[in-house]
Amino acid sequence: MYATAHLDLPPLVHARGLVRLPGSKSISNRVLLLAGLSEGTTRVHDLLASDDTRVMLEALRTLGCQVTRHGEVLEITGLGGRLKTREAKLFLGNAGTAMRPLTAALALLAADQGGSFELSGIPRMHERPIGDLVDALRPLGCRIDCLGQEGYPPLRLDGGKLKLDAPIRVRGDVSSQFLTALLLALPLVSEGRALVIEVEGELISKPYVEITLNLLRRFGIEVQREGWLRFTIPQDSRYRTPGDVHVEGDASSASYFIAAGALAAVDAPVRIEGVGHDSIQGDIRFVEAARAMGAKVASGPNWLEISRGEWPLKAIELDANHIPDAAMTLAVMALYAQGTTRLTNIASWRVKETDRIAAMAKELRKLGATVDEQPDSIAVTPPAQWRAASIETYDDHRMAMCFALAAFNPLITQQPVPVRIEDPRCVAKTFPDFFESLFDVSRARTEDIPVLTVDGPTASGKGTLAAVLAQRLGYHLLDSGVLYRATALAAIRRQVGPDDEAGLAELAAGLNLRFNADQVQMDGEDETLALREEQVGSLASRISALPAVRRALFELQLSFRQLPGLVADGRDMGTVLFPGAQLKVFLTASVETRAERRYNQLISKGFSANLPDLCADLEARDLRDKTRAISPLKPAQDARMLDNSQMTVDESVDLVLGWWEASRPFQDGPGR
Ligand code: C5P
């Protein structure tokens, strides 16, 4: 997951390969609640691990359900319809799929069995209406107080006395989640009588209600429905666990990769595993819309394969009420269509994680598109001229994911631009590894993948600076010194002499290294500490003067330039390896400062050291590095000099990030 302040996506030109989808959010949270209300133990497979499921699980634990993990499988022992905890405060983040059904279930249980519960969330949750559900529950005898504004969370559910003789009425035209909440909760109080729900107004997002009915059936409850107006829960319904439940991949999440295939899968398809044409999720019908825009889609029960059909895409006009979430992806695909794409009947966008119609319009315009925004529709005309934009994501996972598709702009414009996604962490709501998956199936032209180099003499603090920069930008890190050190370590171990150029080059070419966070593995062993030993460094410095060794490591170093970008540290990164780097920094701390840093570093790691010796050694090494014939240590012509002798790491990082920012084309980002 990228937890950076923003993530810059280079222009992307191809998509191909395999994506495995995380579990569906809608199915995951319904299954968790049903398992939590059932009698017995449910084993849930392929559950989505995300912010929304985390808050639901936490709530279930607080309510007394037993939750244990066995590898990939989650076991939940439910309440069997009886409250174990009569008083609790539940924090539900921004998870509508937890807030609505828990409100209904706990309000009914509290009125039936006694109890007092407080349900709250983040500030945005407190702006998302729940009044229609509260209005449906109060006439049933549930006592519900809105603790802030009437009609919005936070709520207190405080006992009451059930009266269930009349049909239960709920509005269906703001959010289908209110009906879903009642359908999930009412079986708990169906003892002695069947319960009828009547929907007022035109029910929106019907496919989500179908998921609810489908899962109720899996847990033993067969709801009868007359059209989309009347739903009857049979008398004495009881939740029974089906034992094992497999959660389907998320069909809404599939939409981003279906789109990527439609845009950029030219020589081989994008294959998606986890959903297919058997899906019970309404958003699978996004496939039809994508086809209408030009995508070529093949499918099986559990997979989809997408490639580009028509190009440019065809503009469409679509009532998107049946696929409200996935339709956001269509609005971004519209950037690649000929003409204007209009999506109608999407008023529900305004009460989602953010006001999605307003947010979509504002961000699409930043890219240069023309947008017509109406209360319940949006129309998008592609940019005449694309602009590099910093896309605000409003703590809305779908804003971040669908706008990532704007990075494919080189396919439609002669002047490609990168796209900045602010707060990329918000994808954790449903798809924590979204960007990793996107980078797995996308290709950029190498020269478009940004590189920032940090060169300088030994012990200048390059390594530390480069590592922090990489982390702050979400980029890969190449610590090129490690490659020379690894070659030196291998030479010591295998007794290859320091002058055996061919033998050393062979070792360099055959290095088997793996980098995990701060750890370096060589041939499967953790060698992080051994690589930092002085004798290894000193031999590395010697053998790095050998042309054959440098040649042997050349391609390996270039291969680190991968999406979304690279921070490369080492003496010749800006001069030899990445002469076209967007920013080159050359560190110039004094020998005394560097010797002192190295001294402290060695002592803190438990090695013995002596300051005058280190000083002399550094001077000798500098001289050798500067005067050697091949790749001598010298700043690139266009390098920015940074004497960090008097600076803290944070100060150097901020200074370099400022330079980096100035080299980027975004005019309206938060970093400016
Ligand atoms: O940076 P570090 O001290 O880990 O590098 C070990 C040795 O490898 C250095 O002394 C330097 O001579 C050599 N080296 C190099 N070119 C690089 C990185 C390191 O010659 N790009």
XYZ file of C-alpha atoms and ligand atoms in Angstrom:
693
model
C 0.000 0.000 0.000
C 1.218 3.527 -0.773
C 0.993 5.703 2.329
C 2.707 8.701 0.705
C 1.221 12.201 0.618
C 0.710 11.742 -3.103
C 1.659 9.322 -5.836
C 2.760 10.480 -9.283
C 1.802 8.170 -12.118
C 4.000 8.460 -15.197
C 2.253 8.364 -18.577
C 1.265 4.728 -19.238
C 1.220 3.154 -22.692
C 0.353 -0.545 -22.340
C -1.653 -2.891 -20.168
C -1.445 -6.673 -20.110
C -1.256 -9.546 -17.664
C -3.013 -10.873 -14.617
C -4.861 -9.130 -11.780
C -6.288 -11.019 -8.827
C -9.071 -9.053 -7.241
C -9.524 -8.522 -3.534
C -12.828 -9.731 -2.079
C -15.976 -7.703 -2.680
C -16.671 -5.061 -0.057
C -20.442 -5.429 -0.327
C -20.320 -9.190 0.048
C -17.614 -9.137 2.733
C -19.429 -6.875 5.153
C -22.803 -8.541 4.635
C -21.263 -11.967 5.212
C -19.525 -10.738 8.365
C -22.754 -9.355 9.788
C -24.738 -12.488 8.875
C -22.049 -14.707 10.407
C -22.097 -12.496 13.498
C -25.873 -12.828 13.875
C -26.050 -16.557 13.108
C -25.910 -19.465 15.403
C -22.747 -21.523 15.008
C -19.397 -20.922 13.398
C -18.883 -19.589 9.880
C -15.583 -19.958 8.044
C -15.136 -17.010 5.715
C -12.708 -17.447 2.800
C -11.203 -14.674 0.614
C -12.540 -11.907 2.829
C -11.534 -8.416 1.774
C -8.938 -6.986 4.157
C -9.766 -3.282 4.220
C -10.732 -0.365 6.433
C -14.448 -1.150 6.079
C -14.206 -4.826 6.994
C -11.856 -3.974 9.857
C -14.416 -1.705 11.526
C -17.161 -4.295 11.022
C -15.023 -7.019 12.605
C -14.126 -4.742 15.485
C -17.820 -4.018 16.039
C -18.677 -7.712 16.019
C -15.936 -8.427 18.553
C -17.212 -5.650 20.791
C -20.672 -7.193 20.584
C -19.307 -10.512 21.824
C -18.772 -12.530 18.634
C -15.745 -14.752 18.635
C -13.435 -13.991 15.734
C -10.308 -16.055 15.062
C -7.993 -16.235 12.074
C -6.644 -19.501 10.746
C -4.263 -18.572 7.967
C -6.362 -17.089 5.200
C -9.643 -18.189 6.763
C -11.581 -16.183 9.313
C -13.787 -18.078 11.768
C -16.694 -16.242 13.308
C -18.922 -17.649 15.991
C -22.117 -15.649 15.982
C -24.555 -14.443 18.597
C -27.402 -16.676 17.470
C -29.707 -13.670 17.590
C -29.170 -13.045 21.350
C -27.356 -9.908 22.535
C -24.333 -10.775 24.665
C -23.328 -7.193 25.317
C -26.096 -4.783 26.246
C -24.078 -1.598 26.138
C -21.403 -0.584 23.685
C -19.950 2.301 21.726
C -19.085 1.355 18.157
C -16.826 3.430 15.927
C -17.524 2.647 12.278
C -15.127 4.892 10.367
C -16.607 5.800 6.978
C -18.167 2.377 6.366
C -21.760 2.809 5.216
C -21.938 -0.977 4.827
C -21.364 -1.270 8.585
C -23.304 1.767 9.844
C -26.645 1.059 8.151
C -27.157 -2.647 8.884
C -25.713 -2.435 12.407
C -28.079 0.440 13.153
C -31.057 -1.643 12.068
C -29.932 -4.854 13.776
C -28.958 -3.239 17.073
C -32.003 -0.954 17.193
C -34.328 -3.954 16.810
C -32.377 -6.160 19.213
C -32.164 -3.365 21.800
C -35.913 -2.770 21.572
C -36.597 -6.500 21.824
C -34.063 -7.588 24.441
C -33.014 -4.294 26.082
C -29.748 -2.492 25.470
C -28.086 0.799 24.656
C -25.634 1.348 21.806
C -23.844 4.358 20.392
C -22.768 4.304 16.728
C -20.408 6.913 15.320
C -17.868 7.409 12.539
C -15.467 9.902 11.008
C -16.793 13.418 10.237
C -17.804 12.450 6.659
C -19.883 9.554 8.036
C -21.755 12.140 10.109
C -22.657 13.982 6.896
C -24.105 10.898 5.208
C -27.889 10.697 5.691
C -29.481 7.866 7.649
C -32.808 9.574 8.340
C -34.862 7.291 6.072
C -33.680 4.265 8.031
C -34.305 5.947 11.384
C -37.785 6.927 10.147
C -38.463 3.305 9.233
C -37.254 1.967 12.597
C -38.916 4.441 14.983
C -42.514 3.386 14.158
C -41.469 -0.188 15.011
C -40.857 0.900 18.592
C -37.085 1.434 18.422
C -35.827 4.385 20.445
C -33.218 6.199 18.349
C -31.577 9.566 19.073
C -29.511 11.420 16.528
C -26.750 12.862 18.695
C -25.658 15.537 16.234
C -27.946 16.657 13.456
C -31.356 15.009 13.069
C -31.208 12.378 10.310
C -27.442 11.796 10.537
C -25.053 9.751 12.693
C -23.853 9.599 15.427
C -26.827 7.713 16.842
C -27.875 6.332 20.186
C -30.077 3.232 20.102
C -31.727 2.974 23.453
C -34.162 0.129 24.053
C -37.846 0.651 23.220
C -40.773 -1.712 22.747
C -41.362 -3.512 19.479
C -44.632 -3.167 17.563
C -44.460 -5.087 14.347
C -48.057 -5.614 13.188
C -48.208 -3.061 10.399
C -46.125 -3.287 7.205
C -42.762 -1.641 7.589
C -42.164 1.261 5.267
C -38.834 2.478 3.977
C -37.812 4.908 1.289
C -35.799 3.357 -1.493
C -34.872 6.354 -3.593
C -31.924 7.761 -1.614
C -29.918 4.670 -0.771
C -30.730 0.997 -1.205
C -28.641 0.356 1.893
C -31.621 1.254 4.104
C -33.684 -1.551 2.629
C -30.681 -3.872 2.831
C -30.270 -2.951 6.497
C -33.885 -3.845 7.251
C -33.723 -7.078 5.263
C -30.640 -8.130 7.213
C -32.032 -7.118 10.600
C -35.724 -8.024 10.609
C -35.290 -11.830 10.579
C -33.957 -11.354 14.135
C -37.443 -10.346 15.344
C -39.612 -12.538 13.118
C -40.649 -14.906 15.885
C -44.360 -15.545 15.710
C -45.081 -13.422 12.617
C -44.058 -12.841 9.049
C -42.767 -9.326 8.409
C -43.560 -7.220 5.373
C -41.414 -4.366 4.107
C -42.894 -1.882 1.655
C -40.607 0.332 -0.372
C -41.655 3.914 -0.993
C -40.376 5.688 -4.065
C -38.472 4.091 -6.922
C -35.868 1.691 -5.486
C -32.360 2.614 -6.648
C -29.291 0.368 -6.947
C -31.438 -2.799 -7.122
C -28.459 -5.100 -7.767
C -27.165 -4.414 -4.267
C -30.496 -5.571 -2.858
C -30.108 -8.713 -4.940
C -26.765 -9.397 -3.271
C -28.511 -9.056 0.078
C -31.291 -11.489 -0.884
C -28.770 -13.925 -2.289
C -26.712 -13.955 0.896
C -29.788 -14.176 3.125
C -30.621 -17.344 1.225
C -27.124 -18.703 1.930
C -27.785 -18.116 5.633
C -31.142 -19.906 5.564
C -33.664 -17.139 4.917
C -35.828 -17.086 1.812
C -37.319 -13.618 1.402
C -40.318 -13.379 -0.923
C -40.390 -10.364 -3.125
C -43.139 -8.803 -5.213
C -41.424 -6.694 -7.809
C -39.231 -4.221 -5.992
C -42.089 -2.943 -3.824
C -42.895 -5.602 -1.215
C -40.575 -7.982 0.589
C -41.820 -10.618 3.045
C -39.624 -12.241 5.666
C -41.165 -15.575 6.668
C -42.346 -16.147 10.215
C -39.745 -17.636 12.620
C -36.823 -17.023 10.304
C -33.524 -17.958 11.939
C -30.016 -17.369 10.740
C -28.154 -20.607 10.176
C -24.533 -20.603 9.181
C -23.778 -22.331 5.874
C -20.408 -23.377 7.371
C -18.045 -22.160 4.670
C -18.543 -18.995 2.644
C -16.307 -17.874 -0.225
C -16.306 -14.147 -0.930
C -16.254 -13.233 -4.627
C -13.724 -10.749 -5.979
C -15.001 -7.185 -6.071
C -16.770 -6.432 -9.336
C -16.495 -2.675 -8.804
C -12.732 -3.062 -8.366
C -12.680 -5.079 -11.584
C -13.967 -2.017 -13.443
C -10.569 -0.249 -13.297
C -8.821 -3.165 -14.931
C -11.587 -3.723 -17.454
C -11.059 -0.092 -18.392
C -7.265 -0.503 -18.498
C -7.753 -3.430 -20.891
C -10.169 -1.473 -23.077
C -7.700 1.400 -23.276
C -4.332 -0.243 -23.493
C -4.392 -4.037 -23.939
C -3.313 -4.121 -27.557
C -1.094 -7.195 -28.028
C -2.299 -9.336 -25.092
C -5.356 -9.050 -22.849
C -5.692 -7.999 -19.237
C -6.944 -11.043 -17.332
C -8.939 -10.562 -14.155
C -9.455 -13.411 -11.707
C -11.999 -13.408 -8.883
C -15.168 -12.450 -10.748
C -16.722 -13.656 -13.940
C -20.086 -13.921 -15.625
C -21.525 -15.963 -12.704
C -21.049 -13.061 -10.311
C -23.908 -12.141 -7.961
C -22.701 -8.538 -7.927
C -24.606 -5.959 -9.880
C -21.465 -4.129 -10.922
C -20.566 -7.041 -13.180
C -22.897 -5.286 -15.605
C -20.173 -2.703 -15.997
C -18.894 -5.162 -18.610
C -21.862 -4.286 -20.853
C -21.148 -0.581 -20.555
C -17.454 -1.122 -21.273
C -18.407 -3.167 -24.346
C -20.686 -0.390 -25.502
C -17.713 1.958 -25.320
C -15.605 -0.434 -27.378
C -13.973 -2.984 -25.032
C -13.525 -6.587 -26.142
C -14.449 -8.884 -23.255
C -14.257 -12.665 -22.926
C -15.399 -14.332 -19.709
C -15.755 -17.521 -17.712
C -17.369 -18.287 -14.362
C -14.542 -16.728 -12.365
C -12.522 -14.689 -14.845
C -12.625 -11.930 -17.440
C -10.231 -11.111 -20.264
C -10.288 -7.657 -21.770
C -8.582 -6.102 -24.706
C -8.963 -3.016 -26.799
C -11.707 -3.202 -29.418
C -12.705 0.148 -30.868
C -10.303 3.025 -30.677
C -10.838 5.767 -29.734
C -13.660 4.634 -27.475
C -17.261 5.384 -28.362
C -19.079 8.000 -26.323
C -22.250 6.619 -24.696
C -25.351 7.863 -22.981
C -26.301 5.568 -20.113
C -28.767 5.392 -17.244
C -26.183 4.168 -14.714
C -28.533 3.668 -11.781
C -27.845 -0.068 -11.760
C -24.043 0.355 -11.517
C -23.550 3.497 -9.429
C -20.041 2.681 -8.181
C -18.538 1.268 -11.341
C -20.041 4.075 -13.396
C -17.381 6.408 -11.997
C -14.922 4.435 -14.100
C -17.003 5.227 -17.210
C -16.707 8.926 -16.445
C -12.918 8.633 -16.679
C -13.053 6.339 -19.725
C -15.011 9.163 -21.330
C -11.691 11.038 -21.579
C -10.735 8.576 -24.316
C -14.004 8.652 -26.256
C -14.983 10.506 -29.365
C -17.732 12.920 -28.327
C -19.607 13.447 -25.094
C -20.441 10.662 -22.655
C -23.461 11.259 -20.434
C -24.258 9.251 -17.290
C -27.741 9.789 -15.892
C -29.793 8.793 -12.835
C -26.802 8.879 -10.521
C -28.087 11.191 -7.762
C -26.846 8.640 -5.203
C -23.282 9.706 -6.082
C -23.916 12.809 -4.005
C -24.325 10.888 -0.732
C -21.408 8.474 -1.091
C -17.924 8.773 0.458
C -17.948 12.283 -0.947
C -20.262 14.203 -3.275
C -18.998 12.231 -6.225
C -20.700 14.255 -8.964
C -19.097 17.491 -7.727
C -15.739 15.831 -7.075
C -15.700 14.088 -10.441
C -16.566 17.282 -12.309
C -13.918 19.331 -10.540
C -11.089 16.828 -11.032
C -11.955 15.983 -14.661
C -11.840 19.693 -15.455
C -8.331 19.886 -14.006
C -7.231 17.425 -16.700
C -8.727 19.685 -19.345
C -12.080 17.946 -19.893
C -15.352 19.808 -20.380
C -17.913 18.682 -17.824
C -21.608 19.386 -17.502
C -22.668 18.727 -13.916
C -26.360 18.321 -13.056
C -28.095 17.280 -9.808
C -28.368 13.681 -10.965
C -26.170 13.371 -14.049
C -22.798 14.196 -15.501
C -21.574 14.666 -19.066
C -17.905 14.504 -20.001
C -16.172 15.700 -23.174
C -12.468 14.830 -23.569
C -9.778 17.506 -23.259
C -8.591 19.264 -26.397
C -5.315 19.697 -24.545
C -4.395 17.463 -21.581
C -2.995 19.112 -18.476
C -0.788 17.604 -15.772
C -3.139 17.623 -12.810
C -2.919 16.884 -9.141
C -6.096 14.953 -8.418
C -7.732 15.452 -5.057
C -9.329 12.231 -3.801
C -11.623 13.391 -0.959
C -10.905 10.292 1.153
C -12.813 8.393 -1.544
C -11.136 5.181 -2.735
C -13.000 5.225 -6.034
C -11.836 8.735 -6.903
C -8.227 7.571 -6.482
C -8.703 4.370 -8.469
C -10.663 5.678 -11.413
C -8.454 8.737 -11.887
C -5.388 6.488 -12.094
C -6.755 5.609 -15.554
C -6.057 9.149 -16.705
C -2.377 8.143 -16.781
C -3.019 6.311 -20.068
C -3.262 9.695 -21.819
C -0.280 9.078 -24.183
C -2.668 6.807 -26.077
C -4.758 9.798 -27.089
C -2.541 12.869 -26.957
C 0.775 13.874 -28.525
C 1.787 15.688 -25.344
C 1.485 13.109 -22.565
C 1.308 14.207 -18.954
C 1.830 12.425 -15.646
C -1.070 12.302 -13.198
C -0.739 12.981 -9.491
C -3.070 11.135 -7.117
C -3.290 12.822 -3.732
C -3.591 10.713 -0.584
C -3.317 7.355 -2.400
C -3.780 5.550 0.915
C -7.555 6.043 0.612
C -7.735 2.981 -1.670
C -7.326 0.905 1.507
C -11.101 1.106 1.885
C -11.569 -1.643 -0.678
C -8.303 -2.373 -2.503
C -5.173 -1.781 -0.433
C -2.841 -3.008 -3.202
C -4.608 -1.248 -6.053
C -1.582 0.720 -7.271
C 0.735 -2.277 -6.991
C -1.728 -4.250 -9.149
C -1.978 -1.389 -11.624
C 1.817 -1.172 -11.930
C 1.982 -4.951 -12.391
C -0.169 -4.813 -15.517
C 0.896 -1.427 -16.895
C 3.921 -0.354 -18.900
C 5.423 3.093 -19.323
C 8.172 4.115 -21.700
C 11.418 3.823 -19.726
C 12.306 7.437 -20.328
C 8.992 8.500 -18.784
C 9.697 6.736 -15.477
C 11.171 9.451 -13.274
C 14.573 9.056 -11.659
C 16.099 11.111 -8.876
C 19.804 10.451 -8.312
C 21.819 11.065 -5.179
C 25.566 10.960 -5.818
C 28.449 11.880 -3.558
C 31.456 10.546 -1.716
C 31.348 7.707 0.745
C 29.682 8.409 4.131
C 28.109 11.614 2.852
C 24.682 10.437 3.991
C 23.565 9.457 0.468
C 22.085 6.191 1.618
C 19.952 7.700 4.351
C 18.818 10.621 2.214
C 17.970 8.376 -0.746
C 16.041 5.895 1.398
C 13.875 8.616 2.954
C 13.265 10.262 -0.427
C 12.186 6.937 -1.927
C 9.819 6.342 0.930
C 8.319 9.838 0.745
C 7.762 9.580 -3.025
C 6.677 5.921 -3.042
C 9.526 5.148 -5.468
C 11.849 2.178 -5.750
C 15.314 2.525 -4.237
C 18.601 1.538 -5.819
C 21.476 1.500 -3.348
C 24.135 0.798 -5.948
C 26.936 0.526 -3.382
C 25.276 -2.646 -2.112
C 25.864 -4.279 -5.496
C 29.616 -3.568 -5.310
C 29.657 -4.626 -1.680
C 27.837 -7.847 -2.510
C 30.382 -8.576 -5.223
C 33.163 -7.934 -2.698
C 31.534 -10.155 -0.080
C 31.142 -12.946 -2.628
C 34.804 -12.510 -3.593
C 35.927 -12.865 0.028
C 33.743 -15.925 0.570
C 34.773 -17.666 -2.648
C 38.361 -16.509 -2.432
C 38.441 -14.671 -5.720
C 41.445 -12.295 -5.664
C 41.045 -8.469 -5.913
C 42.894 -8.376 -9.225
C 41.045 -11.233 -10.933
C 38.909 -8.937 -13.098
C 37.179 -11.686 -15.086
C 36.462 -13.764 -11.979
C 35.024 -10.751 -10.151
C 32.896 -9.741 -13.151
C 31.487 -13.250 -13.213
C 30.557 -12.981 -9.537
C 28.924 -9.598 -10.187
C 26.888 -10.961 -13.103
C 25.694 -13.918 -11.044
C 24.590 -12.018 -7.922
C 21.405 -13.381 -6.430
C 20.033 -10.522 -4.345
C 16.672 -9.742 -2.816
C 15.657 -6.516 -1.163
C 12.926 -6.504 1.493
C 12.443 -3.218 3.275
C 15.798 -2.569 5.017
C 17.050 -6.102 4.571
C 19.337 -7.464 1.852
C 19.362 -11.179 1.147
C 22.110 -12.869 -0.806
C 21.532 -16.447 -1.929
C 18.575 -16.591 0.448
C 20.575 -15.503 3.538
C 20.183 -12.184 5.331
C 23.539 -10.449 4.742
C 22.534 -6.903 5.719
C 25.166 -6.619 8.455
C 27.974 -8.452 6.667
C 27.592 -6.107 3.694
C 28.247 -3.084 5.894
C 31.546 -4.324 7.310
C 34.539 -2.080 6.690
C 36.654 -4.711 4.954
C 33.801 -5.386 2.532
C 33.412 -1.664 1.807
C 37.079 -1.242 1.271
C 37.321 -4.186 -1.121
C 34.186 -2.878 -2.897
C 35.922 0.416 -3.453
C 38.905 -1.398 -4.974
C 37.043 -3.716 -7.279
C 34.629 -1.012 -8.400
C 37.550 0.470 -10.340
C 37.534 -2.568 -12.637
C 35.711 -1.905 -15.935
C 34.465 -5.491 -16.311
C 32.871 -5.376 -12.858
C 31.135 -2.096 -13.631
C 29.900 -3.453 -16.953
C 28.583 -6.597 -15.275
C 26.457 -4.489 -12.916
C 25.230 -1.999 -15.523
C 22.054 -3.728 -16.756
C 21.126 -4.894 -13.283
C 21.169 -1.279 -12.084
C 19.105 -0.047 -15.037
C 16.479 -2.691 -14.297
C 15.605 -0.901 -11.055
C 13.916 1.833 -13.096
C 10.349 0.657 -12.712
C 6.938 2.151 -12.103
C 6.213 4.488 -10.499
C 9.792 5.856 -10.207
C 13.290 5.425 -8.832
C 15.615 7.059 -6.349
C 19.129 5.879 -7.175
C 22.063 6.370 -4.865
C 25.719 5.942 -5.760
C 28.676 7.725 -7.207
C 27.856 7.477 -10.893
C 24.063 7.405 -10.875
C 23.681 10.875 -12.385
C 26.699 10.654 -14.694
C 26.704 7.117 -16.128
C 23.588 5.150 -15.229
C 20.830 7.746 -15.462
C 22.245 10.765 -17.294
C 18.690 11.826 -18.184
C 17.470 11.803 -14.563
C 14.898 14.487 -13.737
C 16.875 15.624 -10.704
C 20.483 14.949 -9.709
C 21.721 15.758 -6.254
C 25.430 15.717 -5.373
C 26.301 15.669 -1.679
C 29.440 17.443 -0.561
C 29.788 17.082 3.222
C 33.316 17.640 4.579
C 35.642 14.704 5.307
C 35.490 15.437 9.060
C 31.691 15.385 9.137
C 31.572 12.189 7.125
C 34.197 10.468 9.293
C 32.223 11.388 12.389
C 28.997 10.019 10.888
C 30.656 6.795 9.870
C 32.188 6.542 13.363
C 28.797 6.923 15.072
C 27.189 4.503 12.647
C 29.826 1.811 13.314
C 29.758 2.259 17.099
C 25.942 2.093 17.162
C 26.083 -1.198 15.293
C 28.550 -2.626 17.803
C 31.678 -2.419 15.597
C 34.882 -0.901 16.969
C 36.190 2.255 15.254
C 38.750 5.033 15.537
C 38.151 8.533 14.221
C 41.601 9.516 12.844
C 41.873 6.176 11.027
C 38.429 6.638 9.505
C 39.356 10.144 8.360
C 42.524 8.902 6.680
C 40.666 6.004 5.127
C 37.954 8.264 3.709
C 40.528 10.627 2.236
C 42.314 7.747 0.571
C 39.054 6.380 -0.740
C 37.949 9.788 -2.039
C 41.231 10.149 -3.863
C 40.934 6.708 -5.424
C 37.283 7.291 -6.378
C 38.026 10.719 -7.879
C 41.097 9.779 -9.858
C 40.163 6.409 -11.227
C 39.878 6.131 -14.956
C 36.411 4.658 -15.099
C 33.376 6.361 -13.561
C 35.397 8.686 -11.352
C 33.537 10.378 -8.533
C 32.454 13.737 -9.910
C 29.214 15.685 -9.993
C 27.153 15.578 -13.172
C 27.163 18.900 -14.980
C 23.537 19.527 -14.183
C 23.686 18.240 -10.573
C 22.445 20.347 -7.667
C 25.129 20.606 -4.970
C 24.093 19.960 -1.410
C 26.515 20.426 1.460
C 24.647 18.695 4.259
C 27.426 19.077 6.868
C 25.282 21.378 8.986
C 21.902 19.874 8.127
C 19.701 17.251 9.739
C 18.372 14.449 7.557
C 14.884 15.995 7.630
C 16.246 19.343 6.476
C 18.074 17.768 3.530
C 14.992 15.717 2.642
C 12.745 18.782 2.654
C 15.203 20.761 0.567
C 15.526 18.015 -2.059
C 11.767 17.388 -2.128
C 11.348 21.116 -2.799
C 13.712 20.843 -5.796
C 11.899 17.729 -6.964
C 8.548 19.440 -6.717
C 9.834 22.354 -8.790
C 10.923 19.906 -11.513
C 7.422 18.373 -11.744
C 4.765 19.754 -14.051
C 1.936 19.939 -11.498
C 0.778 23.470 -10.949
C -1.979 22.949 -8.436
C -0.708 20.233 -6.086
C -0.601 20.506 -2.307
C 3.208 20.484 -2.417
C 3.334 23.825 -4.246
O 28.227 3.523 -1.074
P 28.972 2.363 -0.527
O 29.987 2.737 0.504
O 28.078 1.267 -0.078
O 29.765 1.771 -1.796
C 30.793 0.810 -1.688
C 31.860 1.072 -2.737
O 31.371 0.775 -4.023
C 32.273 2.522 -2.770
O 33.454 2.760 -2.041
C 32.509 2.819 -4.246
O 33.861 2.827 -4.556
C 31.812 1.721 -4.974
N 30.687 2.229 -5.744
C 30.860 2.633 -7.044
N 29.821 3.077 -7.789
C 28.588 3.136 -7.263
C 28.359 2.753 -5.943
C 29.431 2.302 -5.203
O 31.984 2.639 -7.531
N 27.559 3.548 -8.025
